[in-house]
Short mmCIF file of C-alpha atoms in Angstrom, two decimals:
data_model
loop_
_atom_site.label_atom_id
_atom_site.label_comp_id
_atom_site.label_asym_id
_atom_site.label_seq_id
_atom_site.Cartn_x
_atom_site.Cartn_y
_atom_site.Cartn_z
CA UNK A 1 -7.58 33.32 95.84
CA UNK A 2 -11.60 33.44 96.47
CA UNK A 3 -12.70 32.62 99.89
CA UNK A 4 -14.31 29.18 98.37
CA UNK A 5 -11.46 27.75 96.70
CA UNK A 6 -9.26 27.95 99.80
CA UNK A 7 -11.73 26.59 102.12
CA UNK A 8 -12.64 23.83 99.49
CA UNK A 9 -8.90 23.20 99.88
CA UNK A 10 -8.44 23.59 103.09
CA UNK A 11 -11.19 20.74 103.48
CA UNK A 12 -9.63 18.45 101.05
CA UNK A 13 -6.00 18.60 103.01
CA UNK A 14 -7.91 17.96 106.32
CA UNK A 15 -10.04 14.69 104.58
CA UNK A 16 -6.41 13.20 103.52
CA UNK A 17 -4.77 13.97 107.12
CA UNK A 18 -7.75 12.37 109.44
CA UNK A 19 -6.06 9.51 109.26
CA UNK A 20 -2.67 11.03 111.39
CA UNK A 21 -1.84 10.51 114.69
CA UNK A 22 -4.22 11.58 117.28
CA UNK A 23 -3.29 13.16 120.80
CA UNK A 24 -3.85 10.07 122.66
CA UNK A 25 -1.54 8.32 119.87
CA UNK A 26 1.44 10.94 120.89
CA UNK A 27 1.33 10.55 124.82
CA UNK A 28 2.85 7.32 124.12
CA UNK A 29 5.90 9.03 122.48
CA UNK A 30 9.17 10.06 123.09
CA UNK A 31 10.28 13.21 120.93
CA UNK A 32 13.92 14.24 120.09
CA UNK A 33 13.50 17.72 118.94
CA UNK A 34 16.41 18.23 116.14
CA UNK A 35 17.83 21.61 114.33
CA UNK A 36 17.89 20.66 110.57
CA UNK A 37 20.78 22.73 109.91
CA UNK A 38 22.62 21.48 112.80
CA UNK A 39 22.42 17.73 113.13
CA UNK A 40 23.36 15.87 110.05
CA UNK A 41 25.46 17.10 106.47
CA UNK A 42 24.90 15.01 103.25
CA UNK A 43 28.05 13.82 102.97
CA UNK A 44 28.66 13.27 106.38
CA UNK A 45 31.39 15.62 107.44
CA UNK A 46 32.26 16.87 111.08
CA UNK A 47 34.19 19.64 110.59
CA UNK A 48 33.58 22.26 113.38
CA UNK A 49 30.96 25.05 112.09
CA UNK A 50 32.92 28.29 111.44
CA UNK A 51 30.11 30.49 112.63
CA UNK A 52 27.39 29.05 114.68
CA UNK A 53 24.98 31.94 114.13
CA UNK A 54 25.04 31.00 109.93
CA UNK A 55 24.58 28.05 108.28
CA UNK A 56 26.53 25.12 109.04
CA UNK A 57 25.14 22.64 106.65
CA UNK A 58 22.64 20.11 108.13
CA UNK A 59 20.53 18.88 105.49
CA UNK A 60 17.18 16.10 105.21
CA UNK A 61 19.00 14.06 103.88
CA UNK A 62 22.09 14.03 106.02
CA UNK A 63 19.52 13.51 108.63
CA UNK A 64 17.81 10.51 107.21
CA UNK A 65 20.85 8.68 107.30
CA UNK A 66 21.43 9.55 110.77
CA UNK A 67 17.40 8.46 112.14
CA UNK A 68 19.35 4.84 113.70
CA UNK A 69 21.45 7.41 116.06
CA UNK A 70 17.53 8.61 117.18
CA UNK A 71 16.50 5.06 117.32
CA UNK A 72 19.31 3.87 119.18
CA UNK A 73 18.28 6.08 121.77
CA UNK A 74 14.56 5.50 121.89
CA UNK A 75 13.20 8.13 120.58
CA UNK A 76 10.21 7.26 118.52
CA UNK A 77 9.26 10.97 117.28
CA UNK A 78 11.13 13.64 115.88
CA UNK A 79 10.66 17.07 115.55
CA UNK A 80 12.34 19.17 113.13
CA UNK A 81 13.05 22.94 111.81
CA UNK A 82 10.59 24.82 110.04
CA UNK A 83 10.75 24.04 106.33
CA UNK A 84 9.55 27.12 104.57
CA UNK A 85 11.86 29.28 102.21
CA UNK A 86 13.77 32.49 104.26
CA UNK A 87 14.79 35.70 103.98
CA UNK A 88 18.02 35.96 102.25
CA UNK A 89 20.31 35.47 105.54
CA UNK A 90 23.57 33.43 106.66
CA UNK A 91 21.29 34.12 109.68
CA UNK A 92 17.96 32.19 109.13
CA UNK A 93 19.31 28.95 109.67
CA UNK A 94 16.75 27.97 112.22
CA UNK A 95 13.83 28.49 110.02
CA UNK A 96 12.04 31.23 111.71
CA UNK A 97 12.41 34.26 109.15
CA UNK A 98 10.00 32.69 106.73
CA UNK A 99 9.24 34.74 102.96
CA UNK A 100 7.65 32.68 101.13
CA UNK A 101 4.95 30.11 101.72
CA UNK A 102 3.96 27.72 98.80
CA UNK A 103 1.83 24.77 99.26
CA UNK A 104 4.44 22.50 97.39
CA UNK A 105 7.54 22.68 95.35
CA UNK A 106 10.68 23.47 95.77
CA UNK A 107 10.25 26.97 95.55
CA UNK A 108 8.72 27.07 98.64
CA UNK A 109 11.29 25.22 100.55
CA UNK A 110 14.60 26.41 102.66
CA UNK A 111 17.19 25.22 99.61
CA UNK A 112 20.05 24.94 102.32
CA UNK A 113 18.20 22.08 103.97
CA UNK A 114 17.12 19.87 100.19
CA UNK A 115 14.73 19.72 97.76
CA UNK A 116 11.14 18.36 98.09
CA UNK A 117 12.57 15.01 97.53
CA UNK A 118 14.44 15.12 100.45
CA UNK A 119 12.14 16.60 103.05
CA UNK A 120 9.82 13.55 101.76
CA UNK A 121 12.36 10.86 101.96
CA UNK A 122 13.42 12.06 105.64
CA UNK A 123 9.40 11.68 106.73
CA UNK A 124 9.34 8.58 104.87
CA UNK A 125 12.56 7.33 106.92
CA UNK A 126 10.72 8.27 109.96
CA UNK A 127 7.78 6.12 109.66
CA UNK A 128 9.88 3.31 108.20
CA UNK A 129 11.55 2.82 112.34
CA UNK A 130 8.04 3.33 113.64
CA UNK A 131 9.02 7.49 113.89
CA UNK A 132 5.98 10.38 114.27
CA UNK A 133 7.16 13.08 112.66
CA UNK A 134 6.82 16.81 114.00
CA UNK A 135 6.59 19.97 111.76
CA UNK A 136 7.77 23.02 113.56
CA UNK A 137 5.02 25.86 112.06
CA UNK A 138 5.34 29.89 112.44
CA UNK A 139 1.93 31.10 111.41
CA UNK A 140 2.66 34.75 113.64
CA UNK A 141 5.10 36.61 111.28
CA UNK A 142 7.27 36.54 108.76
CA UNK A 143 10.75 37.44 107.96
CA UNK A 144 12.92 40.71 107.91
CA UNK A 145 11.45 43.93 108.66
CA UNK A 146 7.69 45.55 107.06
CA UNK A 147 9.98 46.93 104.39
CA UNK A 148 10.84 43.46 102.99
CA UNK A 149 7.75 42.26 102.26
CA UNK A 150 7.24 43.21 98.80
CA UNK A 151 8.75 40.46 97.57
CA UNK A 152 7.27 37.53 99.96
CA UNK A 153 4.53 35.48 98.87
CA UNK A 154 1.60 35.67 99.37
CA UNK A 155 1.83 37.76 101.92
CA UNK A 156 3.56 41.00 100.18
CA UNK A 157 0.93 43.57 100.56
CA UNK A 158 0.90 46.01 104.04
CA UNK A 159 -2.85 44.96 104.36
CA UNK A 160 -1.78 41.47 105.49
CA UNK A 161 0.08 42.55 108.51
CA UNK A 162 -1.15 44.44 112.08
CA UNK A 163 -0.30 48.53 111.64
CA UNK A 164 1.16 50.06 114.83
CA UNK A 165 -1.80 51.73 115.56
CA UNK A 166 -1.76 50.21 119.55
CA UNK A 167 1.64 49.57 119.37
CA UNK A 168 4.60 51.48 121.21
CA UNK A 169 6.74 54.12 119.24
CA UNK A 170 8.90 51.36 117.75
CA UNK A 171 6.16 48.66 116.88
CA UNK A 172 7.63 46.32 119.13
CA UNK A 173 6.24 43.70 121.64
CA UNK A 174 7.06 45.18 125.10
CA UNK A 175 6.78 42.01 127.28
CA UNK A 176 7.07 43.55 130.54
CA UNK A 177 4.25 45.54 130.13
CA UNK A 178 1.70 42.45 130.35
CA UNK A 179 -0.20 43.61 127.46
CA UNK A 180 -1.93 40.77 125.88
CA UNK A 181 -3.63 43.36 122.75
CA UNK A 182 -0.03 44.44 122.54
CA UNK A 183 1.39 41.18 122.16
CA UNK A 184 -1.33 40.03 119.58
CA UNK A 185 -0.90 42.92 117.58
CA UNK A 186 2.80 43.96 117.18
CA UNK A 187 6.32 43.24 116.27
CA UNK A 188 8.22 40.23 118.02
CA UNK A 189 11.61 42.09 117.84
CA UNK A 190 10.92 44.15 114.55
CA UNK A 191 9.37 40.77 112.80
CA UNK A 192 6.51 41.82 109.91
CA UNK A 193 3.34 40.66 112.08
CA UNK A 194 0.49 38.85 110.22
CA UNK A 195 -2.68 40.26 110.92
CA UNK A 196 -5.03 36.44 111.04
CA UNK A 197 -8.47 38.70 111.09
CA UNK A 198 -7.56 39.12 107.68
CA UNK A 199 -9.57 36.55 105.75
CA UNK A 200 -7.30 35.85 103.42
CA UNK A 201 -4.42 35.92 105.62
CA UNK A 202 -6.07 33.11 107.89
CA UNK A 203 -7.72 31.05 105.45
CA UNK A 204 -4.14 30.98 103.34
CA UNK A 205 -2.38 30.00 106.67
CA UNK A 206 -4.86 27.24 107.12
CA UNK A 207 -4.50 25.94 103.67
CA UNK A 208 -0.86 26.04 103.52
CA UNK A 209 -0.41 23.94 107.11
CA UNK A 210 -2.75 20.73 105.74
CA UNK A 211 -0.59 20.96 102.34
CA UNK A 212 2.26 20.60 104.65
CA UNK A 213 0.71 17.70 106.68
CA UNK A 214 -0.70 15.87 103.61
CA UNK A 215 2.04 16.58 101.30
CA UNK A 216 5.22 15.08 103.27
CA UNK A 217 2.92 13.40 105.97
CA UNK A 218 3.28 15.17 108.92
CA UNK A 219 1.95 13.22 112.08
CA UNK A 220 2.27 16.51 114.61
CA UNK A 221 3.03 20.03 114.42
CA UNK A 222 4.78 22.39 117.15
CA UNK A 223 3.60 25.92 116.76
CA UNK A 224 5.68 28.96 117.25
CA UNK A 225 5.12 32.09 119.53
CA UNK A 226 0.97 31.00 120.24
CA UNK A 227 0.07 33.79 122.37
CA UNK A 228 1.14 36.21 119.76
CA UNK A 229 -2.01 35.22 117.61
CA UNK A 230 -5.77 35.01 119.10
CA UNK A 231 -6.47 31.97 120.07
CA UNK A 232 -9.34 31.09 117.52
CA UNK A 233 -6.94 31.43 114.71
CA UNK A 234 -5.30 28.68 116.36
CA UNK A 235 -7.98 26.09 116.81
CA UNK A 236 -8.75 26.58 113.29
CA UNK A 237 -5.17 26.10 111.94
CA UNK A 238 -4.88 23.17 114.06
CA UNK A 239 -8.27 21.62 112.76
CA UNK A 240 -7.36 22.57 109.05
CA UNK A 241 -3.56 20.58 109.65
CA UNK A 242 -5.96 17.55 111.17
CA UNK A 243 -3.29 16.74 113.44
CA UNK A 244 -1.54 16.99 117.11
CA UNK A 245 -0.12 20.47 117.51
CA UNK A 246 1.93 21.56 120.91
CA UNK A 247 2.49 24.99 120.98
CA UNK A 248 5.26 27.69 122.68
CA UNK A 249 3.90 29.74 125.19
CA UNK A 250 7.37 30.87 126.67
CA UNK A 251 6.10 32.11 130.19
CA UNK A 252 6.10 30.45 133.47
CA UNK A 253 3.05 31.45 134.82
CA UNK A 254 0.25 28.52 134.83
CA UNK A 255 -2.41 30.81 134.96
CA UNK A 256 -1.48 32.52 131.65
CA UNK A 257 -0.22 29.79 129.95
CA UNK A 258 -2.98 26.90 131.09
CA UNK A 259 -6.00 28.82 129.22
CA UNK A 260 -3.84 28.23 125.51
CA UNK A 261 -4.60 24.45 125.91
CA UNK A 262 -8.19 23.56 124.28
CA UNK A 263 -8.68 27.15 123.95
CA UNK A 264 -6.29 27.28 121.22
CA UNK A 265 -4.12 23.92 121.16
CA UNK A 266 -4.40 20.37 122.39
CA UNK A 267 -0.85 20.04 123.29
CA UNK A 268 1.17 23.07 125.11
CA UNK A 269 5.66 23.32 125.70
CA UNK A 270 5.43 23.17 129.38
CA UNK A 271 7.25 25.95 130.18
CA UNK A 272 6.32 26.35 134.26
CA UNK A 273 7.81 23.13 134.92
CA UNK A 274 10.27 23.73 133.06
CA UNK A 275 11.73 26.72 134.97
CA UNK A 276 10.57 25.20 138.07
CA UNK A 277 12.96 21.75 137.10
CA UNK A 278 15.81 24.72 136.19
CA UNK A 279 15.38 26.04 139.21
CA UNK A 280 15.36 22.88 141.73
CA UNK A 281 17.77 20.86 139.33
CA UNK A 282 20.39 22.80 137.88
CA UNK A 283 20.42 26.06 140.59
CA UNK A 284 19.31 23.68 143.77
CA UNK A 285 16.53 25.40 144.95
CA UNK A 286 13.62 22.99 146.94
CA UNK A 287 12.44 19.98 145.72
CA UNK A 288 9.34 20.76 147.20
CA UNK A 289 9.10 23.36 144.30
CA UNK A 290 8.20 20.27 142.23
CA UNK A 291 4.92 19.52 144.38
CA UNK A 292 3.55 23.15 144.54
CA UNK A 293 3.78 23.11 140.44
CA UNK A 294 2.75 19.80 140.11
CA UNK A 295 0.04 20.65 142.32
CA UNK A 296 -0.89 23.67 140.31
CA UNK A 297 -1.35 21.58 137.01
CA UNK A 298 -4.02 20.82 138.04
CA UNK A 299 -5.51 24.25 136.04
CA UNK A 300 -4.23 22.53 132.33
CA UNK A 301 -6.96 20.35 130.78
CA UNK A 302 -4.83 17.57 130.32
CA UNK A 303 -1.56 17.66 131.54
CA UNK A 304 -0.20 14.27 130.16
CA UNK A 305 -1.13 16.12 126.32
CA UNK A 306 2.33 18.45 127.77
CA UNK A 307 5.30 18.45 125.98
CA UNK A 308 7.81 18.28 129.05
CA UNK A 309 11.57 19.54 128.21
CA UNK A 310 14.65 20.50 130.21
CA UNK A 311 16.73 22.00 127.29
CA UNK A 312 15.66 23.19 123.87
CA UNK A 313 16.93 26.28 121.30
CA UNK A 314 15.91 29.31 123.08
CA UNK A 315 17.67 28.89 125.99
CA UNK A 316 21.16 28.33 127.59
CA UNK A 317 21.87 24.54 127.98
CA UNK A 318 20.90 23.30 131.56
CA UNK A 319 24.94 22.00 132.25
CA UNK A 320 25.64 25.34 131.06
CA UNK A 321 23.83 26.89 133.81
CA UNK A 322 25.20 23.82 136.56
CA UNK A 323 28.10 21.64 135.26
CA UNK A 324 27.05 18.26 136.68
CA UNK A 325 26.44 15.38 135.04
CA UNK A 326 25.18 13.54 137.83
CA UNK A 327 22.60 16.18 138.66
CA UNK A 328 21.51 16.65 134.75
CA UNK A 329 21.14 12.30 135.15
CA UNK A 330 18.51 13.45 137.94
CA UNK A 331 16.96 16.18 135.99
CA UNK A 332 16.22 14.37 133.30
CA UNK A 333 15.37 11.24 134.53
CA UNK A 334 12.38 13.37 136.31
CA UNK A 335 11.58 15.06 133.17
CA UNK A 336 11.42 11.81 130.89
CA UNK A 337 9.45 9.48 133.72
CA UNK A 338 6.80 12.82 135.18
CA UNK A 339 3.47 13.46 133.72
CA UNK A 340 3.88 14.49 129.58
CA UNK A 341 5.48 13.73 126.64
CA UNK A 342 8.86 13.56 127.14
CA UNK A 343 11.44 15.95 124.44
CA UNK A 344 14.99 15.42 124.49
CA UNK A 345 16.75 18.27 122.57
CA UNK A 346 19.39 17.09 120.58
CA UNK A 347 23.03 17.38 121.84
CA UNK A 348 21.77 16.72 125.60
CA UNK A 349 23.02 13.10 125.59
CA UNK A 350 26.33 14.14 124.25
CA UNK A 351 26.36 16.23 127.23
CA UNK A 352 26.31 19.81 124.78
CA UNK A 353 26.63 22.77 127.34
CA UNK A 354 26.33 26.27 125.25
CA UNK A 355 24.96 29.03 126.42
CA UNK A 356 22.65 31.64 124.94
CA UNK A 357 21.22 31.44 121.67
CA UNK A 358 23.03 30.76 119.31
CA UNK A 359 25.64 28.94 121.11
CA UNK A 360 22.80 26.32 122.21
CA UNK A 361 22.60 25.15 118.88
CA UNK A 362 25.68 24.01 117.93
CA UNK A 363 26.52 21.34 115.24
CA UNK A 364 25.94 17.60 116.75
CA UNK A 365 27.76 16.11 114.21
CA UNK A 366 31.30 17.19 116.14
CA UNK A 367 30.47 14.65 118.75
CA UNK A 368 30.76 11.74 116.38
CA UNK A 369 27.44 10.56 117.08
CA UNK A 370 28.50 8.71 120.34
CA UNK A 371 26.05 5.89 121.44
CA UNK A 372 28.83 5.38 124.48
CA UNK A 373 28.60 8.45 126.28
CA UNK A 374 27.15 8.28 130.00
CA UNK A 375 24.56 10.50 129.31
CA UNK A 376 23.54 8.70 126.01
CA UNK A 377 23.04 5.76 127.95
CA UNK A 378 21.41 7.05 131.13
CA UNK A 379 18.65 8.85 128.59
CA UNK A 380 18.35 5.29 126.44
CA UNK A 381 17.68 3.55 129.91
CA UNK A 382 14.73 6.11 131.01
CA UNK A 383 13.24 6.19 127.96
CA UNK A 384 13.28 2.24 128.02
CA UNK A 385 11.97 2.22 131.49
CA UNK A 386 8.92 4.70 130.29
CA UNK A 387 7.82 2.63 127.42
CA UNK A 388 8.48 -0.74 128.89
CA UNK A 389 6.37 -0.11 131.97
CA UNK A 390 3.72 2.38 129.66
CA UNK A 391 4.18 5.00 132.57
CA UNK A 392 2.09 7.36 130.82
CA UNK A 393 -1.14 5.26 131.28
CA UNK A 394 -0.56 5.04 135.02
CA UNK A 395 -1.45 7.75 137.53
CA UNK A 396 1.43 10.07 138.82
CA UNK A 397 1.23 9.56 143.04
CA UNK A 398 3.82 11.87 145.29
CA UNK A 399 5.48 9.84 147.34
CA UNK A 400 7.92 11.76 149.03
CA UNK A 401 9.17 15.84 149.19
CA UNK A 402 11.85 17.90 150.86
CA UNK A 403 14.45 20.28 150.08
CA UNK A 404 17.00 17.70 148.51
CA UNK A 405 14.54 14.23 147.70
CA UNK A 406 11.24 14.13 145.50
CA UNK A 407 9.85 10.65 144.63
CA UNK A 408 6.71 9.51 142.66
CA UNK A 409 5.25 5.94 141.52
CA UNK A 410 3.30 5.55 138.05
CA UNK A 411 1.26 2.55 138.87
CA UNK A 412 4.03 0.03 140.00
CA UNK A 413 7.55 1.66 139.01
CA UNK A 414 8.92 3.84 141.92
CA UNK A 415 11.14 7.18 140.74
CA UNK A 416 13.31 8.96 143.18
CA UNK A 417 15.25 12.05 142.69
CA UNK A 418 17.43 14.33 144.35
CA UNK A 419 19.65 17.63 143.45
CA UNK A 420 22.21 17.35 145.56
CA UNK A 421 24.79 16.31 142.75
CA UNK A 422 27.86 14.35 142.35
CA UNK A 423 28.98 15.79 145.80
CA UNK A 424 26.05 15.77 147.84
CA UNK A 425 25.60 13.38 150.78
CA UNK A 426 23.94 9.76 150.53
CA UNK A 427 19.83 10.41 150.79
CA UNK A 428 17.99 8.33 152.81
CA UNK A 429 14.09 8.05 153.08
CA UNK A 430 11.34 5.32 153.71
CA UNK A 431 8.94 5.43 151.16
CA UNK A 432 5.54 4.61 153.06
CA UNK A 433 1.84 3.26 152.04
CA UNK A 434 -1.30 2.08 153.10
CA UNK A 435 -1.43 -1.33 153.60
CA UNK A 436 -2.55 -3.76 150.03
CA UNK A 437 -1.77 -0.25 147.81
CA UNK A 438 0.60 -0.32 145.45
CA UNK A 439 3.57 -3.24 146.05
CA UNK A 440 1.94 -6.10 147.74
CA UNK A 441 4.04 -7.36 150.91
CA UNK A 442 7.51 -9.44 149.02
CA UNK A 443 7.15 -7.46 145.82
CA UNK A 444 10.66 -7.03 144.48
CA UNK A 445 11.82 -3.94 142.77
CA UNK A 446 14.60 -3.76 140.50
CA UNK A 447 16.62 -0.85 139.84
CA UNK A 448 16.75 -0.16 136.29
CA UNK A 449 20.70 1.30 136.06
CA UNK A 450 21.90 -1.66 138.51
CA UNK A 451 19.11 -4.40 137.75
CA UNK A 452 20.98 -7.65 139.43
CA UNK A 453 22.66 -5.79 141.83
CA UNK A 454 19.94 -3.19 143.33
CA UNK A 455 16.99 -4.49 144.32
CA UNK A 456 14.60 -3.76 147.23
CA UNK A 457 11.67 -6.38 148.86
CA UNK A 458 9.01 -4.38 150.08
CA UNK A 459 7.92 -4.95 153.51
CA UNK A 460 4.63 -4.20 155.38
CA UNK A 461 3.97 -0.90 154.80
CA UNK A 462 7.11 0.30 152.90
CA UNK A 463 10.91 0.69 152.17
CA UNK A 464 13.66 2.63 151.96
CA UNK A 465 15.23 3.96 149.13
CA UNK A 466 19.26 5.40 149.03
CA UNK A 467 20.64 8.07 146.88
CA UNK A 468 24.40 7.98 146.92
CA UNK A 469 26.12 10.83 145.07
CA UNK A 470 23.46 12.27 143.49
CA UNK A 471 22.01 9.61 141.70
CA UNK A 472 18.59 8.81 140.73
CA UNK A 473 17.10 5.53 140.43
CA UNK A 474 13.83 3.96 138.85
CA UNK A 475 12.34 1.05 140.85
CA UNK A 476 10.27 -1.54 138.76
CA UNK A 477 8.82 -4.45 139.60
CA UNK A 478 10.46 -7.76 139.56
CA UNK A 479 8.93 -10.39 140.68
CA UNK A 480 5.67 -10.82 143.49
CA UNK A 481 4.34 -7.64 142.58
#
């Protein structure tokens, strides 16, 4: 394709898409980030998967039938599996292994998950309940191994893919040897590695996102393995898809990861507080661990563009690492109320505890779809308490740290947590303030799991807030506030 006609597309797709939701529009959001393959069949069966690293049968439109279950909980944005066609493998059921790219039809699409139909219907369900809808996007790789490739499209020719030229003996990202040439220009685990300074390579890419985004209309994309691909490639796939795009950089270091937001995304996973919430929530490490991060945010340019997760497909299922429900309650009622936008992996309110890929991605149909279960309603209260009070238009004040208790206010609602789980000791602490800050002398605050019988009148300069058993409450405010 000449260099004119894909730009002239590439424009086009971005002139229908400029309408989509904008960052600012997403903050508000609540995402439930779904496995296509692994959260709703067509005819509704739940029969157990026989094999949990194949196919198991989720399908769009299994899934559209299911977006009330989302609603019910409060999720207002859903993220889903990559869509493209796959290399001929029981094993590509997540949508990673990409071989062909078209910018429509069928032929382009995974057939396990529907037709083109299908995929549109499910998007169309979405906005119908008020739903954003995310496109997971790999524009790094593609499927199989370098020898496959003569039979992807369009990428089937060895001049659209990095040589090994400064790459180790077997082609292969080595990680631990903090290489960041290395990890732009070779394998993830074998994978054929698109080489972007190709024109056509990057100009295809760009075309093929906005087809995506204005074809089945696409309000946000999450991007796949970011720091794998220089990031101006990336700020020009994001401007060409005209939308909100977070992107995976899987590494806990702020420093590293901070620079990949504006200088190649608007939105980044946040992956340092992430392991820093694993660490203090699930393996009881200091709560103070939370300040020092927090602290340290301070290097992203703008944190509450974040998407902010406890659990998702590449790694082991936080009550699989600590099995407490009390102390996952805490965990994520942190995660859902901090600074970010808030993604609940599917599975986590039917309290799903695998461990290492694959077994984190099991089937959720086997649960029944339970809007009963404790953790289904602990999430559904959060999430209500976030969007009731708009928390993420409020700034995020520390008002108390130690080893076991960490509390914070957006604007007037008070959170407090602590990891000392369903056995730990009753927490005590005053939460103090100036004087006229904050709750005004006889503000009440209601407690958003116990609203009638948990309530607290502040007096001059402060009150005290008890954790009994673990638990973690929200504080709003009442009445005289």
């Amino acid at each position: 394709m000449a260099k004119s006609a894909v730009a002239m597309a590439i424009c086009g797709a971005f002139a229908a898409s400029a309408l989509a939701a904008s960052t600012d529009d997403w903050k508000g959001r609540v995402i439930y980030q779904l496995l296509t393959d692994r959260f709703a069949r067509t005819d509704g069966s739940t029969s157990p998967c026989n094999d949990i690293s194949q196919y198991c049968g989720g399908t769009y439109a299994g899934a559209t039938k299911k977006l009330d279950y989302v609603a019910e909980l409060g999720c207002d944005a859903v993220w889903i599996s990559p869509i493209p066609r796959q290399i001929d493998s029981p094993e590509s059921f997540h949508g990673y292994w990409a071989s062909t790219l078209t910018l429509s039809g069928d032929g382009g699409l995974n057939r396990h998950f529907g037709p083109a139909a299908d995929l549109k219907g499910f998007v169309d369900g979405m906005h119908g309940k008020g739903m954003f809808a995310m496109l997971d996007v790999v524009g790094n790789h593609m499927g199989g191994t370098i020898s496959d490739i003569g039979g992807f499209f369009p990428f089937n020719s060895s001049l659209h893919y990095h040589d090994c030229s400064h790459c180790p003996a077997d082609c292969n990202i080595d990680f631990n040897a903090n290489n960041q040439q290395e990890v732009e220009l070779c394998r993830l685990s074998g994978l054929p590695d698109l080489n972007q300074s190709v024109p056509f390579v990057a100009q295809y890419l760009q075309q093929w996102v906005a087809a995506q985004v204005r074809g089945y209309g696409f309000d946000g994309l999450r991007v796949d393995t970011v720091p794998e691909v220089d990031m101006p490639f990336w700020r020009s796939f994001q401007s060409a898809a005209g939308v909100y795009a977070v992107g995976e950089v899987f590494n806990g270091n702020i420093g590293y990861v901070a620079p990949y937001q504006g200088g190649a995304l608007p939105g980044l996973l946040s992956y340092p507080l992430f392991f820093t919430m694993r660490a203090v929530f699930a393996q009881q490490q200091s709560m103070n661990q939370l300040q020092s991060t927090l602290k340290a945010y301070e290097a992203f340019e703008d944190v509450d563009a974040l998407g902010t997760f406890l659990d998702n497909h590449d790694n082991p299922r936080f009550l699989y690492v600590r099995n407490d429900q009390v102390a996952y309650k805490a965990a994520l009622t942190f995660m859902i109320m901090t600074r970010g936008i808030p993604i609940v992996y599917y599975g986590s309110e039917q309290g799903f505890d695998g461990g290492p890929d694959p077994h984190c991605r099991e089937p959720l149909w086997t649960s029944g779809y339970d809007t009963t279960t404790p953790l289904f309603t602990h999430i559904k209260t959060v999430i209500a308490a976030r969007q009731q009070n708009q928390v993420w238009t409020q700034p995020q004040v520390q008002r108390y740290s130690d080893d076991t208790f960490y509390a914070f206010s957006r604007g007037q609602v008070l959170v407090a947590t602590t990891n000392v789980g369903s056995n730990g000791a009753q927490q005590v602490r005053s939460i103090t303030y100036g004087a006229g800050t904050t709750w005004p002398v006889g503000c009440v605050l209601s407690n958003v799991f116990y609203p009638t019988a948990d309530r607290v009148k502040v007096a001059a300069g402060g009150f005290d807030v008890y954790l009994d058993q673990g638990e973690s409450k929200i504080y709003v405010p009442l009445s005289g506030c």
